[in-house]
Coordinates of C-alpha atoms in Angstrom, one line a residue:
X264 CA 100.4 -13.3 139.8
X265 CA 103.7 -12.9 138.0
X266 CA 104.3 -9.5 136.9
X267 CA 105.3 -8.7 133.3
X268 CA 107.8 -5.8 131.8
X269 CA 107.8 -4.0 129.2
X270 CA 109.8 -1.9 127.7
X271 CA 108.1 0.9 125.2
X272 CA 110.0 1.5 121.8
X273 CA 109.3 3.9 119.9
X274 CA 108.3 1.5 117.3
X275 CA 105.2 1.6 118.6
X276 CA 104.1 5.5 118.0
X277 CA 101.5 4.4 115.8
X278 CA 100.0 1.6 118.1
X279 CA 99.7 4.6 121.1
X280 CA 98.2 7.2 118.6
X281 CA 100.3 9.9 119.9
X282 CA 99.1 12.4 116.6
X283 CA 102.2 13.3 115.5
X284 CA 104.6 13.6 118.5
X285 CA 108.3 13.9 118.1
X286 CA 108.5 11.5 121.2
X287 CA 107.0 9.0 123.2
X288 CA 106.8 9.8 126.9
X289 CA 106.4 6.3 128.4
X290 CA 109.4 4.6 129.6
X291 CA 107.8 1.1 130.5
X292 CA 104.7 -1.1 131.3
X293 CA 104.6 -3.6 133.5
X294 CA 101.5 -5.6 134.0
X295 CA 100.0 -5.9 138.3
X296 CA 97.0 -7.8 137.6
X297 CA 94.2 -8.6 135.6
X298 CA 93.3 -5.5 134.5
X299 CA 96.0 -3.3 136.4
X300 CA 99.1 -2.2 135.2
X301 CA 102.1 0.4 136.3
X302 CA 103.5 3.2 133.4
X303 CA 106.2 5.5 133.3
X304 CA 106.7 8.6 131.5
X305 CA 109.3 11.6 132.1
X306 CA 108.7 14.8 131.5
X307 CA 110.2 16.9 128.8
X308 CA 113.1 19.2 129.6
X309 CA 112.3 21.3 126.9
X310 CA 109.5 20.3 124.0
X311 CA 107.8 22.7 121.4
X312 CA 104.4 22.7 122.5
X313 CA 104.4 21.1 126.1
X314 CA 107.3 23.2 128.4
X315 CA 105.8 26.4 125.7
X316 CA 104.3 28.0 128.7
X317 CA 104.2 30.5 131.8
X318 CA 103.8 28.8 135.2
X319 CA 106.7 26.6 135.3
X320 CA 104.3 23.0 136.5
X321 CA 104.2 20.7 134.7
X322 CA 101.7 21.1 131.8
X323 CA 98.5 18.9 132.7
X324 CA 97.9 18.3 129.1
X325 CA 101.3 16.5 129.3
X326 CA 100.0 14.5 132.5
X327 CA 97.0 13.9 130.4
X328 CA 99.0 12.9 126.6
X329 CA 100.7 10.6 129.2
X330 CA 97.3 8.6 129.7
X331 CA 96.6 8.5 126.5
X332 CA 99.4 6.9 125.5
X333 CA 100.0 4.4 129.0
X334 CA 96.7 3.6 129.1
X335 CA 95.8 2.3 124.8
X336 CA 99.1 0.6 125.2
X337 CA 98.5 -1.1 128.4
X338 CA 95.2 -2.0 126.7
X339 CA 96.8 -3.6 123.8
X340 CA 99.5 -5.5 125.8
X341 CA 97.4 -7.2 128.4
X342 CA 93.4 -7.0 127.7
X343 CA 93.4 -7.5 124.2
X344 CA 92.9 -4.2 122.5
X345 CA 93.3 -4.8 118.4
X346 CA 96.4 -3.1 117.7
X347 CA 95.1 -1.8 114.4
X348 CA 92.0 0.0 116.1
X349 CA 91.9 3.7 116.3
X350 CA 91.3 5.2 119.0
X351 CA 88.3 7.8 119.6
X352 CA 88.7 9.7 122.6
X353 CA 84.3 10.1 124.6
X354 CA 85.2 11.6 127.3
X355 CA 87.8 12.5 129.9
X356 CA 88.1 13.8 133.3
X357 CA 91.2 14.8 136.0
X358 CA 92.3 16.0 139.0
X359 CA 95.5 17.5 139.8
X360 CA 95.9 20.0 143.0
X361 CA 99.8 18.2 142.9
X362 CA 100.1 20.4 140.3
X363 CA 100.6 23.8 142.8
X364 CA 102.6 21.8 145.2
X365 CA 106.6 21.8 145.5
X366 CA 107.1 18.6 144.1
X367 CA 105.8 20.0 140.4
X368 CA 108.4 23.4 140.5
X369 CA 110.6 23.1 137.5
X370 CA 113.7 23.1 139.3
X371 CA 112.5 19.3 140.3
X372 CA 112.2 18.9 136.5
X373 CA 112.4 16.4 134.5
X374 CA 111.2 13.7 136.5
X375 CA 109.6 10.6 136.3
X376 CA 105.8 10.4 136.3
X377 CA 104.2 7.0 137.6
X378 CA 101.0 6.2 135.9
X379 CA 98.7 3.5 137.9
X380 CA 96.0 2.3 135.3
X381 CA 92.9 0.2 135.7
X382 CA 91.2 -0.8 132.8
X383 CA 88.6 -2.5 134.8
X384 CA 86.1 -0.2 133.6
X385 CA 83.9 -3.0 132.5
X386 CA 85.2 -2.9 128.8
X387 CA 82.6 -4.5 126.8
X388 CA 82.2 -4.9 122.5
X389 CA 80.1 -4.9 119.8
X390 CA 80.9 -5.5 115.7
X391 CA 84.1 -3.8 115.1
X392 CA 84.2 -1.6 118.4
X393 CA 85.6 -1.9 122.1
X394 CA 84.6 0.7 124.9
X395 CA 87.1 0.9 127.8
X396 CA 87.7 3.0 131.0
X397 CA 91.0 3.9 131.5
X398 CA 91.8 5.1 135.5
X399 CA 95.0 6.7 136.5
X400 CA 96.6 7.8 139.2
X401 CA 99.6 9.9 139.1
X402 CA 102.4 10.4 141.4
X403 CA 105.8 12.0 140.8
X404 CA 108.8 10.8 143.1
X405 CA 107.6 13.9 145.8
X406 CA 104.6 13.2 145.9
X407 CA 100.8 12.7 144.2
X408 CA 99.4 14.5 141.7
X409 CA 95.7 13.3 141.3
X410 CA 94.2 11.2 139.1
X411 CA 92.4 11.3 135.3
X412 CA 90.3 9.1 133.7
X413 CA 89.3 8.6 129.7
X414 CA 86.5 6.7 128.0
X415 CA 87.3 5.7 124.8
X416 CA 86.4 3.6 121.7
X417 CA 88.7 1.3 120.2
X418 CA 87.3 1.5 116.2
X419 CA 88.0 -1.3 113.6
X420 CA 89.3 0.7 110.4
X421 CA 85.9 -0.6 109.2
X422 CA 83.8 1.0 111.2
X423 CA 86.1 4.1 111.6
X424 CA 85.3 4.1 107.5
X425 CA 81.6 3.8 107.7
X426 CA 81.6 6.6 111.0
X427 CA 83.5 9.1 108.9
X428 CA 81.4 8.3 105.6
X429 CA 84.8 7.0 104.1
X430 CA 86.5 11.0 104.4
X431 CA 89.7 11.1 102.7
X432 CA 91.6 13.1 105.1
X433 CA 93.8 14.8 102.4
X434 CA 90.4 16.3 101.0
X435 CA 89.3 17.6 104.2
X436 CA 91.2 21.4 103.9
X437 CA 91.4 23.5 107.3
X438 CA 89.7 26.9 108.3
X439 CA 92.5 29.0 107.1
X440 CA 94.3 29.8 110.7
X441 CA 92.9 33.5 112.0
X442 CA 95.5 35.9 113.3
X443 CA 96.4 34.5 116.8
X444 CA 95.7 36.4 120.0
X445 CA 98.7 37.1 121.8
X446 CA 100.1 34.6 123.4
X447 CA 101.1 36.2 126.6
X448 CA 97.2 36.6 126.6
X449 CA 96.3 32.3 126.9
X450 CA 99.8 31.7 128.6
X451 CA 101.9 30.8 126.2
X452 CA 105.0 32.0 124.5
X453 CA 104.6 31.0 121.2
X454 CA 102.3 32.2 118.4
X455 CA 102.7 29.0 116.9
X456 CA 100.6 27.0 120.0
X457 CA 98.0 29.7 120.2
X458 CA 94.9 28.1 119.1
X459 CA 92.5 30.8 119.6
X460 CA 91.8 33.9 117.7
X461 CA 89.2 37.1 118.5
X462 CA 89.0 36.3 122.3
X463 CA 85.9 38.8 123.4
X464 CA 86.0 38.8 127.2
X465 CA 82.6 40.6 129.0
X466 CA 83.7 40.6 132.9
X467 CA 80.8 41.9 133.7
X468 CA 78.9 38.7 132.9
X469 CA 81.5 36.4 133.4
X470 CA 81.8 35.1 129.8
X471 CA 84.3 35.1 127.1
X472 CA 84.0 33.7 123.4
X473 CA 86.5 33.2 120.6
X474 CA 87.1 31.4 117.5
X475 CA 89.2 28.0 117.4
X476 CA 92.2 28.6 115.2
X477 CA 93.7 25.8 113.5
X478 CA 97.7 26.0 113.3
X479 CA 97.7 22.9 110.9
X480 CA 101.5 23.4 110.3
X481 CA 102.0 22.3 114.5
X482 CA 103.4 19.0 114.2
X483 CA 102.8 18.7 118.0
X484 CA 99.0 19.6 117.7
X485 CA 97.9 17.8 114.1
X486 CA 98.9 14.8 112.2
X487 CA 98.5 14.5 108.7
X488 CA 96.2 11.5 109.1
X489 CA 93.1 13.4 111.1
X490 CA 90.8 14.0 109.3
X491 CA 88.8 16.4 111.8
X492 CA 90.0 18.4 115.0
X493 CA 91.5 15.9 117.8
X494 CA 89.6 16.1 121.1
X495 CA 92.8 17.1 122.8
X496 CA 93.2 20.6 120.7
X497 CA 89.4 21.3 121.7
X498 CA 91.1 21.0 125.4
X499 CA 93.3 23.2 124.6
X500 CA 91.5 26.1 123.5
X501 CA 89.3 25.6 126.5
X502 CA 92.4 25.9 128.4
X503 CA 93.6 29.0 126.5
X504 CA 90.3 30.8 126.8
X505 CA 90.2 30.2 130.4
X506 CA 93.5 31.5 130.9
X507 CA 92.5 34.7 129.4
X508 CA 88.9 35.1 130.6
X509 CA 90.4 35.1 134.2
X510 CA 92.6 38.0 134.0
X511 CA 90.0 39.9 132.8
X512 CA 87.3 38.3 135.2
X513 CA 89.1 37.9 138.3
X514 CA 92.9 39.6 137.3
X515 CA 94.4 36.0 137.7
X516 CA 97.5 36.8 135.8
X517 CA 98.0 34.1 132.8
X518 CA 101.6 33.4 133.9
X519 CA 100.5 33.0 137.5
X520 CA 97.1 30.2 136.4
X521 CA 97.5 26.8 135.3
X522 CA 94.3 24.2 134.7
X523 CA 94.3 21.6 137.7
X524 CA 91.0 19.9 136.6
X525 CA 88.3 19.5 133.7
X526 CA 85.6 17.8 132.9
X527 CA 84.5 16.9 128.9
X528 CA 82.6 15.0 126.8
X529 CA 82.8 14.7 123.2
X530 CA 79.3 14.6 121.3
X531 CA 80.5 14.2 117.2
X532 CA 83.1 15.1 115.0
X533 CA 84.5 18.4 114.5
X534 CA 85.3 19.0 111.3
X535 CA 88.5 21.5 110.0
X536 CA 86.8 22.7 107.4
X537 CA 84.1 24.4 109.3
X538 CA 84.4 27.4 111.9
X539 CA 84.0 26.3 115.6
X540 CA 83.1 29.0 118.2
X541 CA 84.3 28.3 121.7
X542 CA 82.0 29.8 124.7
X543 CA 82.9 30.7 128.4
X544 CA 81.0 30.9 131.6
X545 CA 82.5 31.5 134.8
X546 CA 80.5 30.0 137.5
X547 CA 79.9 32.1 140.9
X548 CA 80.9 28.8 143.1
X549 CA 83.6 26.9 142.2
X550 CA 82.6 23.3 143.4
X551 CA 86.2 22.1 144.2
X552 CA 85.6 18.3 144.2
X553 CA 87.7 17.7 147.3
X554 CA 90.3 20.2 146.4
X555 CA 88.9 23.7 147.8
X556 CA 91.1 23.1 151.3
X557 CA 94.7 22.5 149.0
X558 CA 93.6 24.9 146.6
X559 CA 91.7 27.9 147.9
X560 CA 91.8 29.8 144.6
X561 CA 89.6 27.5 142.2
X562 CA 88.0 29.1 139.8
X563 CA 85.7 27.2 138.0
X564 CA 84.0 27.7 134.2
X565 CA 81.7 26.1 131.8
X566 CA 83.3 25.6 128.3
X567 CA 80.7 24.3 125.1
X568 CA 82.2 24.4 121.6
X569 CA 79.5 25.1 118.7
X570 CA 79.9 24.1 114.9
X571 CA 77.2 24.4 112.3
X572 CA 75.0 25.1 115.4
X573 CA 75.4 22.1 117.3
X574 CA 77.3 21.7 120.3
X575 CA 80.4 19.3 119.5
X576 CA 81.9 19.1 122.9
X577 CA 81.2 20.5 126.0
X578 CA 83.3 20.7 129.7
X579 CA 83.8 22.0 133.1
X580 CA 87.2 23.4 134.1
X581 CA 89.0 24.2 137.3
X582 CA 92.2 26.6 137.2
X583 CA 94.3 27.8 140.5
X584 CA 97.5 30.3 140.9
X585 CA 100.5 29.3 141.1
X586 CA 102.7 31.4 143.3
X587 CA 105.9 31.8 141.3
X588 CA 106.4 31.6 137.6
X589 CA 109.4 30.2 135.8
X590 CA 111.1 33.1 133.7
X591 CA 109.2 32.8 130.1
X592 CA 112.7 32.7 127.9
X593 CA 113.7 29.9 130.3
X594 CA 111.2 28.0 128.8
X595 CA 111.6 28.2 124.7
X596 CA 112.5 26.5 122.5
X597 CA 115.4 27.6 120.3

């Protein structure tokens, strides 16, 4: 079959549902087969929120942004995808031991990320809804970096309405942000991406709680438009907690720890104008998935995030050390 090119422009920002981004990442599309295509993205050299921490990789909440744009606007270009759905994120897994090799030091940044998706994952409708697996596989130019996959919901307006109980998003207020923990503490360099505030760490039992803090003012994090928290700030703050749970648990310096897998699913909505607590358990064996012999220091921890007394969301996440970190005020943003 004929291959077919595109070329993204960043016209389309709404279409790929990139919640308030200053940029698209993807540089082109082009269609392999039925339900195959090949995306490109390049990294940032220096962004707000995603070259705003410690370890000097490549942030895999990047990698994964990078999916959820290739693989909606694949979706939309070659299987049909309404491009006035929204998108509603079920769940989402990935796999990245690249992300401690060489080939992801920043001084071989920025470079261009290659994204093979496969929608094939039996994508199937009813009245005003479309459920597709998205399947990637990552590689930079010196080599892999795993792979990720997302289950999502492409929503009619309509039935995005009648989910939602017709919310007007400007009436839906947030928590007033908490007083940030430090941001050293969730490895980060800026108080303004901290989305966690009184972190209690008991190392003893190898848990760790906090509340989710809501910086609404973060273009990078909220868009005007949600009307409850997105799935990928829940992500974050499991990744922040994490990050300071193991210093305290197993003295992996924040700086020196970046995530390199996770596991979630997304139960319901969670609303901003309702506290969320955000819960840690460190598990004794960290089941590496195939990535214990590149990786020898996974760490692994349950994650569940509670509102109104009901869990929300709840994941699995892997971190590793990273043996050099880049120079924090190398990586700010002026």
């Amino acid at each position: 079959m004929a291959s077919v090119d595109h070329r993204v422009d960043t016209g389309d920002l709404p279409v790929l549902d990139s919640w308030a981004l200053p940029e698209i990442f993807l540089t082109g599309v082009r269609k392999t087969d039925e339900q195959e295509y090949l995306a490109t993205a390049r990294t940032p050299k220096a962004h707000a929120y995603f070259t705003d921490h410690r370890t000097g990789t490549i942030d895999p909440l990047f990698l994964l942004e990078c999916c959820r744009q290739a693989g909606p606007y694949g979706g939309r270009e070659f299987i049909g995808i309404d491009p006035d759905s929204k998108f509603l994120l079920h769940s989402c897994s990935f796999r990245l031991p690249g992300l401690a090799s060489p080939a992801a030091a920043p001084g071989e940044l920025p470079a261009e990320i290659a994204l093979a998706v496969d929608a094939g994952g039996r994508p199937h409708s009813r009245a005003g809804a479309r459920k597709v697996s998205y399947a990637f596989g990552l590689t930079l130019p010196g080599g892999r970096l795993g792979t990720a996959r997302i289950d999502v919901r492409h929503v009619s307006n309509e039935l995005y309405d009648t989910l939602r109980g017709r919310r007007d998003p400007a009436a839906a207020r947030p928590v007033a942000p908490a007083v940030p923990v430090e941001p050293h503490l969730v490895g980060r360099t800026r108080a303004s991406n901290v989305v966690l505030a009184d972190v209690v760490v008991d190392a003893g039992r190898g848990e760790a709680r906090a509340a989710l803090r809501l910086p609404s003012d973060n273009s990078s994090l909220f868009d005007r438009s949600y009307d409850h928290v997105p799935a990928m700030v829940l992500i974050e703050a499991a990744r922040q907690l994490c990050l300071a749970a193991s210093a305290r648990i197993s003295g992996a310096a924040a700086k020196r720890t970046t995530l390199v897998a996770a596991d979630f699913s997304f139960h319901r909505f969670v609303e901003l104008d309702a506290p969320v607590a955000v819960r840690l358990t460190a598990e004794t064996r960290a089941d590496g998935h195939g990535m214990t012999a590149a990786l020898p220091e996974l760490r692994s921890f349950r994650v569940e995030f509670e509102q109104g007394g009901e869990v929300a969301a709840a994941g699995r996440t892997w971190t590793t050390s990273v043996r050099t970190a880049a120079p924090a005020a190398g990586r700010e943003m002026p």
